[in-house]
Amino acid sequence: MTAADLTLLSDLTPPSLERTWLTAPHPSLPIVATCSSDKTVRVYSLTNFRLLSTISGGHKRSVRTCAWKPHVQGESVLATGSFDATVGIWRRWDSYGQAEGGAEVWGLGSETLNSNGANNPEEEDDEEWRFAVLLDGHDSEVKSVSWSPSGMLLATCSRDKSIWIWEDLDDGDNNFETVAVMQEHEGDVKCVVWHPVEECLASASYDDTIRLWREDIDDWGQVACIKGHAGTVWHVDWEGVDNVPSTTAAGEKGTSLSNDWKDRRTLAGPRLVSCSDDRTIRIWRRQPKEQQSQPQLGSVGIPSIIRPTGADETWEEEMVLPQMHELSIYAVAWSKRTGLLASVGADGRIVVYEELFMIAPTQTMDTDPLTDPSTIPLPSTQWVVIAVMDGAHGIYEINHVAWARRADRGQQKGNEGEEVLVTAADDGSIKVWTLNRKCSGL
């Protein structure tokens, strides 16, 4: 039973006339970049839903992916990946970090674009984007790009089955250095995404696996290979580091369960979510090193389906979410703010899920305080569907979904602004949705 309604807030206008692959919300401003088959990246305002900039001229084929560099002062830096096998770095001087959120520079204050969204302010804005550098190395289409939490490393992946890691030397001359090329995947690499706080990279592939990568003594290598999906893994995303499941179903024990959860999760770290051509969404959890070090002799007790090739980290399938999609699931997004999950795919459906604490009869709160915390099981949870939207973009497949904040300035203290969903589809449309919780709740 659903417990929320998805409501269309607005379309981003004007849309692309060709397929839109992906949307990338800015990490701090209420703007979003979109990638299109028309070889452009468009930047829209999430305040008035109109076009602010069109970035073009850097790629010869479809722009498949883009990502904003975090922690940049005085300018915006955007990485783009294209079917022409190249990665572009774009820069635009602005005043965020100096002015209040940079909103006026982006046309998000009282001065906004005219109603057609394609007038002189846009043309002037285009001129301010600089194609800083072209990163050349992949042999085929680039499918995903992702900046590390520090912003110093850029990961890219391709149809050529490789993952590249580039270091931004930050020397004022736009120089990047290749620090690693990983080629363990046996098929197209569809997605790369960095851990929210660590330099740990997760990748998803046409070979049905998820792999994790870390640097060890100046050399990057695979630390886990997660198997479980029965088809292409289209997308992965990390849980937010502060996420705690909802206590709605846990009643008075909710606070105790939350505390237990936080203590136990400190050892394991954030989880991963993945979606696949097999129409499933799966949650994966790293086994704390205190546990995984015990059964390593002969690898007894670790099913082969989850045993990593390098034995550095062991990741277990924690949950398969309720199966709600009838066709391939192309993207899944884990809200870092609320912990909600959203998924989209070839069936044109948007589904939103929530994780709830459950009271397990066998679980007691009077655990021996001398017990090793790593041996205490996580409180039981279940994922429930709280909202479904069929035909969200008409008859068209939905390629991507992302959580974004609508406002970043002018709101009352303590109010982080409204969180919305942004979806992109084959017809070029980009839609912004609000999630309205029903009063009765769960």
Short mmCIF file of C-alpha atoms in Angstrom, two decimals:
data_model
loop_
_atom_site.label_atom_id
_atom_site.label_comp_id
_atom_site.label_asym_id
_atom_site.label_seq_id
_atom_site.Cartn_x
_atom_site.Cartn_y
_atom_site.Cartn_z
CA MET A 1 0.00 0.00 0.00
CA THR A 2 1.39 3.37 -1.00
CA ALA A 3 1.78 6.05 1.66
CA ALA A 4 2.73 9.02 -0.51
CA ASP A 5 1.81 10.66 -3.79
CA LEU A 6 4.20 11.74 -6.53
CA THR A 7 3.07 15.02 -8.02
CA LEU A 8 4.49 16.66 -11.14
CA LEU A 9 5.87 20.01 -10.09
CA SER A 10 7.11 21.16 -13.51
CA ASP A 11 8.87 20.23 -16.72
CA LEU A 12 12.27 21.84 -17.31
CA THR A 13 11.85 24.08 -20.33
CA PRO A 14 12.66 24.15 -23.11
CA PRO A 15 13.48 20.42 -23.27
CA SER A 16 15.99 18.76 -25.55
CA LEU A 17 14.56 17.58 -28.87
CA GLU A 18 16.53 14.34 -28.51
CA ARG A 19 17.01 11.70 -25.82
CA THR A 20 18.08 12.95 -22.40
CA TRP A 21 20.40 10.47 -20.72
CA LEU A 22 21.07 11.83 -17.26
CA THR A 23 20.51 14.68 -14.81
CA ALA A 24 23.19 15.90 -12.39
CA PRO A 25 21.95 18.16 -9.56
CA HIS A 26 24.54 20.65 -8.35
CA PRO A 27 25.92 19.73 -4.88
CA SER A 28 24.98 23.09 -3.34
CA LEU A 29 22.99 25.25 -5.78
CA PRO A 30 19.38 24.74 -6.98
CA ILE A 31 20.46 23.98 -10.54
CA VAL A 32 20.73 20.76 -12.53
CA ALA A 33 22.80 19.78 -15.58
CA THR A 34 21.31 17.41 -18.18
CA CYS A 35 23.01 15.34 -20.89
CA SER A 36 21.50 14.79 -24.30
CA SER A 37 21.91 12.96 -27.58
CA ASP A 38 22.02 16.36 -29.29
CA LYS A 39 25.68 16.66 -28.12
CA THR A 40 24.88 19.32 -25.51
CA VAL A 41 24.66 19.76 -21.76
CA ARG A 42 21.88 22.01 -20.56
CA VAL A 43 21.85 23.72 -17.17
CA TYR A 44 18.42 24.49 -15.71
CA SER A 45 17.19 26.38 -12.67
CA LEU A 46 15.24 24.37 -10.11
CA THR A 47 13.77 27.65 -8.88
CA ASN A 48 11.92 28.70 -12.03
CA PHE A 49 12.52 25.49 -14.07
CA ARG A 50 13.98 27.39 -17.03
CA LEU A 51 17.10 26.98 -19.09
CA LEU A 52 20.14 28.91 -17.85
CA SER A 53 22.91 27.66 -20.16
CA THR A 54 23.53 25.36 -23.09
CA ILE A 55 27.05 23.92 -23.24
CA SER A 56 27.94 22.79 -26.74
CA GLY A 57 30.83 22.41 -29.16
CA GLY A 58 33.01 20.09 -27.11
CA HIS A 59 31.79 16.66 -28.18
CA LYS A 60 31.17 15.09 -31.59
CA ARG A 61 28.54 12.58 -30.42
CA SER A 62 25.93 12.19 -27.65
CA VAL A 63 26.86 13.48 -24.21
CA ARG A 64 26.04 10.46 -22.05
CA THR A 65 27.05 11.65 -18.59
CA CYS A 66 28.21 14.62 -16.51
CA ALA A 67 29.17 15.44 -12.92
CA TRP A 68 29.83 18.62 -10.95
CA LYS A 69 33.17 18.88 -9.19
CA PRO A 70 32.65 19.43 -5.43
CA HIS A 71 34.32 21.99 -3.17
CA VAL A 72 35.17 24.50 -5.91
CA GLN A 73 35.44 28.15 -4.93
CA GLY A 74 34.83 30.96 -7.40
CA GLU A 75 33.85 28.85 -10.40
CA SER A 76 31.81 25.88 -11.53
CA VAL A 77 33.59 22.83 -12.94
CA LEU A 78 31.69 20.18 -14.89
CA ALA A 79 33.01 16.90 -16.28
CA THR A 80 31.24 15.44 -19.32
CA GLY A 81 31.52 12.00 -20.94
CA SER A 82 30.55 11.31 -24.53
CA PHE A 83 29.96 8.52 -27.02
CA ASP A 84 32.93 10.05 -28.90
CA ALA A 85 35.14 8.29 -26.28
CA THR A 86 36.35 11.54 -24.71
CA VAL A 87 35.85 13.29 -21.39
CA GLY A 88 35.56 17.08 -21.27
CA ILE A 89 36.26 19.45 -18.40
CA TRP A 90 34.27 22.68 -18.54
CA ARG A 91 34.75 25.74 -16.36
CA ARG A 92 32.67 28.84 -15.74
CA TRP A 93 33.66 31.72 -13.48
CA ASP A 94 31.03 32.64 -10.92
CA SER A 95 30.79 34.05 -7.45
CA TYR A 96 29.40 31.23 -5.37
CA GLY A 97 31.52 30.99 -2.30
CA GLN A 98 31.80 34.78 -2.51
CA ALA A 99 28.26 36.02 -3.09
CA GLU A 100 25.29 34.48 -1.31
CA GLY A 101 25.25 31.02 -2.83
CA GLY A 102 26.10 32.45 -6.24
CA ALA A 103 22.39 32.48 -6.96
CA GLU A 104 22.34 35.88 -8.65
CA VAL A 105 25.12 34.84 -11.02
CA TRP A 106 23.11 31.78 -12.03
CA GLY A 107 19.96 33.82 -12.59
CA LEU A 108 18.25 32.31 -9.56
CA GLY A 109 17.40 35.50 -7.74
CA SER A 110 15.10 38.35 -8.75
CA GLU A 111 16.76 38.65 -12.14
CA THR A 112 15.83 35.55 -14.18
CA LEU A 113 15.67 34.57 -17.81
CA ASN A 114 12.79 35.66 -19.97
CA SER A 115 9.92 33.26 -20.43
CA ASN A 116 11.29 31.64 -23.57
CA GLY A 117 14.49 30.62 -21.76
CA ALA A 118 16.52 31.18 -24.93
CA ASN A 119 17.27 34.90 -25.05
CA ASN A 120 20.33 37.10 -24.69
CA PRO A 121 21.14 36.13 -21.08
CA GLU A 122 21.50 32.53 -22.21
CA GLU A 123 23.75 33.50 -25.12
CA GLU A 124 25.94 35.55 -22.78
CA ASP A 125 26.05 32.65 -20.36
CA ASP A 126 27.17 30.27 -23.10
CA GLU A 127 30.18 32.47 -23.81
CA GLU A 128 31.30 32.17 -20.19
CA TRP A 129 31.67 28.38 -20.32
CA ARG A 130 35.23 27.42 -21.21
CA PHE A 131 36.18 24.02 -22.62
CA ALA A 132 39.24 23.65 -20.40
CA VAL A 133 40.65 20.26 -21.35
CA LEU A 134 39.87 17.07 -23.26
CA LEU A 135 40.77 13.79 -21.53
CA ASP A 136 41.54 11.20 -24.19
CA GLY A 137 42.25 7.55 -23.48
CA HIS A 138 39.13 5.41 -23.72
CA ASP A 139 38.68 3.35 -26.89
CA SER A 140 34.90 3.52 -26.97
CA GLU A 141 31.84 5.30 -25.61
CA VAL A 142 32.19 6.86 -22.15
CA LYS A 143 29.20 5.83 -20.04
CA SER A 144 29.76 7.46 -16.63
CA VAL A 145 31.94 10.01 -14.83
CA SER A 146 32.23 10.65 -11.09
CA TRP A 147 34.29 12.98 -8.89
CA SER A 148 35.80 11.71 -5.63
CA PRO A 149 34.60 13.30 -2.35
CA SER A 150 37.68 15.55 -2.27
CA GLY A 151 37.23 16.58 -5.90
CA MET A 152 40.82 15.69 -6.72
CA LEU A 153 40.10 12.43 -8.55
CA LEU A 154 37.81 11.81 -11.52
CA ALA A 155 36.67 8.29 -12.41
CA THR A 156 35.46 7.46 -15.92
CA CYS A 157 34.19 4.21 -17.43
CA SER A 158 33.46 3.02 -20.92
CA ARG A 159 32.09 0.48 -23.31
CA ASP A 160 35.75 -0.57 -23.75
CA LYS A 161 35.42 -2.42 -20.36
CA SER A 162 37.90 -0.13 -18.62
CA ILE A 163 37.80 2.30 -15.70
CA TRP A 164 40.21 5.23 -15.65
CA ILE A 165 41.09 7.38 -12.66
CA TRP A 166 42.45 10.84 -13.37
CA GLU A 167 43.98 13.27 -10.88
CA ASP A 168 43.30 16.97 -11.20
CA LEU A 169 46.74 18.46 -10.58
CA ASP A 170 45.13 21.81 -9.79
CA ASP A 171 48.18 23.62 -11.15
CA GLY A 172 46.30 26.41 -12.88
CA ASP A 173 46.93 24.90 -16.33
CA ASN A 174 44.04 22.39 -16.35
CA ASN A 175 46.43 19.44 -16.27
CA PHE A 176 45.15 15.97 -15.38
CA GLU A 177 47.28 12.90 -14.77
CA THR A 178 46.20 9.30 -15.35
CA VAL A 179 46.76 7.47 -12.07
CA ALA A 180 45.07 4.13 -12.84
CA VAL A 181 43.47 2.08 -15.59
CA MET A 182 41.47 -0.93 -14.35
CA GLN A 183 40.36 -3.58 -16.83
CA GLU A 184 39.00 -6.44 -14.69
CA HIS A 185 35.40 -6.07 -15.91
CA GLU A 186 34.44 -8.50 -18.67
CA GLY A 187 31.82 -6.26 -20.27
CA ASP A 188 30.81 -2.63 -20.78
CA VAL A 189 31.17 -0.62 -17.58
CA LYS A 190 27.88 1.23 -17.17
CA CYS A 191 28.38 3.25 -14.02
CA VAL A 192 31.04 4.47 -11.58
CA VAL A 193 30.29 6.22 -8.29
CA TRP A 194 32.56 7.21 -5.40
CA HIS A 195 31.95 6.36 -1.76
CA PRO A 196 30.48 9.47 -0.04
CA VAL A 197 33.51 10.09 2.20
CA GLU A 198 36.26 7.62 1.24
CA GLU A 199 38.36 7.16 -1.87
CA CYS A 200 36.60 3.92 -2.69
CA LEU A 201 35.00 3.48 -6.11
CA ALA A 202 32.07 1.24 -7.03
CA SER A 203 31.42 0.18 -10.63
CA ALA A 204 28.57 -1.65 -12.38
CA SER A 205 28.86 -3.59 -15.61
CA TYR A 206 27.33 -5.53 -18.46
CA ASP A 207 29.13 -8.57 -16.97
CA ASP A 208 26.42 -8.65 -14.23
CA THR A 209 28.87 -7.69 -11.46
CA ILE A 210 29.57 -4.82 -9.11
CA ARG A 211 33.21 -4.21 -8.27
CA LEU A 212 34.90 -2.07 -5.65
CA TRP A 213 38.27 -0.41 -6.02
CA ARG A 214 40.74 1.15 -3.60
CA GLU A 215 44.30 2.42 -3.70
CA ASP A 216 46.94 0.33 -1.96
CA ILE A 217 50.51 1.64 -1.85
CA ASP A 218 50.12 3.92 -4.87
CA ASP A 219 48.41 1.25 -6.95
CA TRP A 220 44.67 0.97 -7.52
CA GLY A 221 43.14 -2.48 -7.44
CA GLN A 222 39.94 -4.42 -7.03
CA VAL A 223 39.01 -5.22 -3.42
CA ALA A 224 35.64 -6.91 -4.04
CA CYS A 225 33.61 -8.44 -6.85
CA ILE A 226 29.92 -8.68 -5.99
CA LYS A 227 27.86 -11.25 -7.88
CA GLY A 228 24.13 -11.81 -7.52
CA HIS A 229 22.35 -10.06 -10.36
CA ALA A 230 21.25 -12.19 -13.33
CA GLY A 231 21.66 -9.43 -15.90
CA THR A 232 23.43 -6.18 -16.67
CA VAL A 233 23.91 -3.99 -13.60
CA TRP A 234 22.88 -0.61 -14.97
CA HIS A 235 23.44 1.59 -11.95
CA VAL A 236 24.71 1.71 -8.37
CA ASP A 237 24.47 4.33 -5.63
CA TRP A 238 25.80 4.73 -2.09
CA GLU A 239 23.81 5.20 1.07
CA GLY A 240 24.29 8.48 2.91
CA VAL A 241 26.70 8.25 5.83
CA ASP A 242 24.10 9.57 8.30
CA ASN A 243 21.16 7.51 7.09
CA VAL A 244 18.96 5.75 9.65
CA PRO A 245 15.81 3.78 8.70
CA SER A 246 12.42 5.14 9.69
CA THR A 247 11.24 4.34 13.22
CA THR A 248 7.54 4.58 12.28
CA ALA A 249 6.92 0.85 12.59
CA ALA A 250 9.16 0.41 15.62
CA GLY A 251 7.11 2.40 18.08
CA GLU A 252 8.72 3.15 21.44
CA LYS A 253 11.79 1.06 20.63
CA GLY A 254 12.65 3.26 17.67
CA THR A 255 15.29 5.28 19.53
CA SER A 256 17.07 2.17 20.84
CA LEU A 257 16.99 0.60 17.40
CA SER A 258 18.43 3.76 15.84
CA ASN A 259 21.30 3.81 18.33
CA ASP A 260 22.04 0.13 17.74
CA TRP A 261 21.95 0.76 14.03
CA LYS A 262 24.42 3.64 14.21
CA ASP A 263 26.84 1.68 16.40
CA ARG A 264 26.80 -1.34 14.12
CA ARG A 265 26.89 0.67 10.90
CA THR A 266 30.00 2.50 12.07
CA LEU A 267 31.91 -0.75 11.58
CA ALA A 268 30.45 -1.69 8.18
CA GLY A 269 30.08 1.75 6.59
CA PRO A 270 27.47 2.86 4.04
CA ARG A 271 25.66 0.25 1.98
CA LEU A 272 25.31 0.02 -1.79
CA VAL A 273 22.13 -0.23 -3.86
CA SER A 274 22.13 -1.67 -7.38
CA CYS A 275 19.57 -2.10 -10.16
CA SER A 276 19.66 -4.45 -13.10
CA ASP A 277 18.34 -5.80 -16.34
CA ASP A 278 16.99 -8.65 -14.20
CA ARG A 279 14.35 -6.19 -12.87
CA THR A 280 15.59 -6.35 -9.28
CA ILE A 281 17.00 -3.80 -6.86
CA ARG A 282 19.43 -5.16 -4.28
CA ILE A 283 21.03 -3.76 -1.14
CA TRP A 284 24.61 -4.81 -0.36
CA ARG A 285 26.43 -4.51 2.97
CA ARG A 286 30.13 -4.85 3.69
CA GLN A 287 30.98 -7.36 6.35
CA PRO A 288 33.03 -5.65 9.09
CA LYS A 289 36.68 -6.64 8.92
CA GLU A 290 36.42 -8.06 12.45
CA GLN A 291 34.03 -10.68 11.07
CA GLN A 292 35.47 -11.30 7.65
CA SER A 293 38.93 -12.00 9.08
CA GLN A 294 37.67 -15.01 11.00
CA PRO A 295 36.45 -17.41 8.26
CA GLN A 296 39.14 -16.69 5.71
CA LEU A 297 40.94 -20.03 6.20
CA GLY A 298 39.77 -22.07 3.25
CA SER A 299 36.98 -19.49 2.77
CA VAL A 300 34.62 -21.89 4.53
CA GLY A 301 31.18 -20.48 5.17
CA ILE A 302 31.31 -17.73 2.54
CA PRO A 303 29.07 -18.53 -0.44
CA SER A 304 30.92 -18.25 -3.72
CA ILE A 305 28.29 -15.86 -5.02
CA ILE A 306 29.48 -13.14 -2.64
CA ARG A 307 33.15 -14.07 -2.14
CA PRO A 308 35.37 -11.27 -3.53
CA THR A 309 38.18 -12.26 -5.87
CA GLY A 310 40.76 -10.28 -3.90
CA ALA A 311 39.44 -11.28 -0.43
CA ASP A 312 40.09 -7.75 0.80
CA GLU A 313 36.43 -6.98 1.48
CA THR A 314 33.39 -9.21 1.76
CA TRP A 315 30.07 -7.79 0.62
CA GLU A 316 26.80 -9.57 1.37
CA GLU A 317 23.38 -9.25 -0.18
CA GLU A 318 21.27 -7.77 2.60
CA MET A 319 17.94 -7.32 0.83
CA VAL A 320 16.08 -7.61 -2.46
CA LEU A 321 13.50 -4.83 -2.66
CA PRO A 322 9.87 -5.51 -3.64
CA GLN A 323 9.83 -6.19 -7.37
CA MET A 324 7.85 -3.36 -8.93
CA HIS A 325 9.28 -2.98 -12.43
CA GLU A 326 8.17 -4.98 -15.45
CA LEU A 327 11.21 -4.19 -17.59
CA SER A 328 14.89 -3.28 -17.07
CA ILE A 329 15.65 -0.88 -14.22
CA TYR A 330 18.05 1.76 -15.53
CA ALA A 331 18.70 3.93 -12.48
CA VAL A 332 18.29 4.00 -8.72
CA ALA A 333 18.90 6.98 -6.43
CA TRP A 334 19.42 6.87 -2.66
CA SER A 335 18.49 10.15 -0.97
CA LYS A 336 21.32 11.30 1.27
CA ARG A 337 18.83 13.44 3.15
CA THR A 338 15.84 11.17 3.82
CA GLY A 339 17.13 7.66 3.07
CA LEU A 340 14.35 7.10 0.53
CA LEU A 341 15.12 5.18 -2.67
CA ALA A 342 13.74 5.94 -6.12
CA SER A 343 13.97 3.76 -9.24
CA VAL A 344 13.11 4.20 -12.92
CA GLY A 345 13.45 2.14 -16.05
CA ALA A 346 12.25 0.91 -19.41
CA ASP A 347 8.64 0.53 -18.23
CA GLY A 348 8.31 4.29 -17.72
CA ARG A 349 7.51 3.85 -14.03
CA ILE A 350 8.84 5.74 -11.02
CA VAL A 351 8.87 3.83 -7.71
CA VAL A 352 9.80 5.23 -4.29
CA TYR A 353 10.76 2.95 -1.38
CA GLU A 354 11.24 3.52 2.35
CA GLU A 355 13.18 1.42 4.86
CA LEU A 356 11.45 0.75 8.19
CA PHE A 357 12.74 -0.71 11.44
CA MET A 358 10.92 -3.91 12.45
CA ILE A 359 10.67 -5.42 15.91
CA ALA A 360 12.31 -8.83 15.87
CA PRO A 361 10.96 -11.08 18.69
CA THR A 362 14.34 -12.78 19.12
CA GLN A 363 16.21 -9.51 19.46
CA THR A 364 16.77 -8.15 22.95
CA MET A 365 18.03 -4.80 24.03
CA ASP A 366 19.97 -6.15 27.05
CA THR A 367 22.99 -7.43 25.11
CA ASP A 368 26.06 -8.09 27.22
CA PRO A 369 28.07 -4.82 27.10
CA LEU A 370 31.28 -6.84 26.94
CA THR A 371 30.20 -8.46 23.68
CA ASP A 372 32.18 -7.49 20.60
CA PRO A 373 29.99 -4.88 18.82
CA SER A 374 30.78 -6.51 15.48
CA THR A 375 28.92 -9.66 16.57
CA ILE A 376 25.69 -7.82 17.39
CA PRO A 377 23.27 -8.20 14.46
CA LEU A 378 21.81 -5.14 12.83
CA PRO A 379 18.21 -4.37 13.85
CA SER A 380 15.75 -5.90 11.39
CA THR A 381 14.37 -3.67 8.66
CA GLN A 382 12.08 -4.03 5.67
CA TRP A 383 11.67 -1.97 2.52
CA VAL A 384 8.16 -0.91 1.56
CA VAL A 385 6.84 0.85 -1.54
CA ILE A 386 5.38 4.24 -0.65
CA ALA A 387 4.73 5.74 -4.10
CA VAL A 388 4.33 4.60 -7.71
CA MET A 389 3.88 6.69 -10.85
CA ASP A 390 3.06 4.83 -14.07
CA GLY A 391 3.70 6.39 -17.46
CA ALA A 392 5.62 9.23 -15.86
CA HIS A 393 6.93 10.37 -19.26
CA GLY A 394 4.09 9.01 -21.34
CA ILE A 395 5.13 6.04 -23.48
CA TYR A 396 8.84 6.74 -23.12
CA GLU A 397 11.56 4.92 -21.20
CA ILE A 398 13.03 6.79 -18.23
CA ASN A 399 16.82 6.79 -18.30
CA HIS A 400 17.73 8.42 -15.01
CA VAL A 401 16.45 9.64 -11.65
CA ALA A 402 18.11 11.90 -9.07
CA TRP A 403 17.21 13.58 -5.80
CA ALA A 404 17.78 17.34 -5.73
CA ARG A 405 17.15 20.32 -3.48
CA ARG A 406 14.97 23.02 -4.96
CA ALA A 407 16.13 25.92 -2.80
CA ASP A 408 19.46 26.83 -1.31
CA ARG A 409 19.01 30.44 -0.29
CA GLY A 410 16.40 32.63 1.32
CA GLN A 411 14.81 29.84 3.31
CA GLN A 412 14.37 29.96 7.06
CA LYS A 413 17.24 28.83 9.23
CA GLY A 414 17.21 25.08 9.68
CA ASN A 415 15.18 24.52 6.52
CA GLU A 416 17.33 22.85 3.88
CA GLY A 417 14.79 23.44 1.15
CA GLU A 418 12.40 21.11 -0.60
CA GLU A 419 13.80 17.83 -1.92
CA VAL A 420 12.47 16.82 -5.32
CA LEU A 421 12.97 14.02 -7.84
CA VAL A 422 14.28 14.81 -11.31
CA THR A 423 13.70 12.29 -14.11
CA ALA A 424 14.97 12.23 -17.71
CA ALA A 425 13.49 10.30 -20.63
CA ASP A 426 13.94 9.17 -24.22
CA ASP A 427 11.76 11.97 -25.61
CA GLY A 428 14.14 14.61 -24.22
CA SER A 429 11.82 15.70 -21.42
CA ILE A 430 13.05 16.37 -17.87
CA LYS A 431 10.42 16.41 -15.14
CA VAL A 432 10.56 17.57 -11.53
CA TRP A 433 8.41 15.72 -8.98
CA THR A 434 7.43 16.31 -5.35
CA LEU A 435 6.68 13.54 -2.88
CA ASN A 436 3.68 14.28 -0.70
CA ARG A 437 3.36 12.05 2.36
CA LYS A 438 -0.17 11.01 3.29
CA CYS A 439 -1.32 12.13 6.73
CA SER A 440 -2.11 8.62 7.91
CA GLY A 441 1.47 7.45 7.37
CA LEU A 442 2.46 3.82 7.78
#
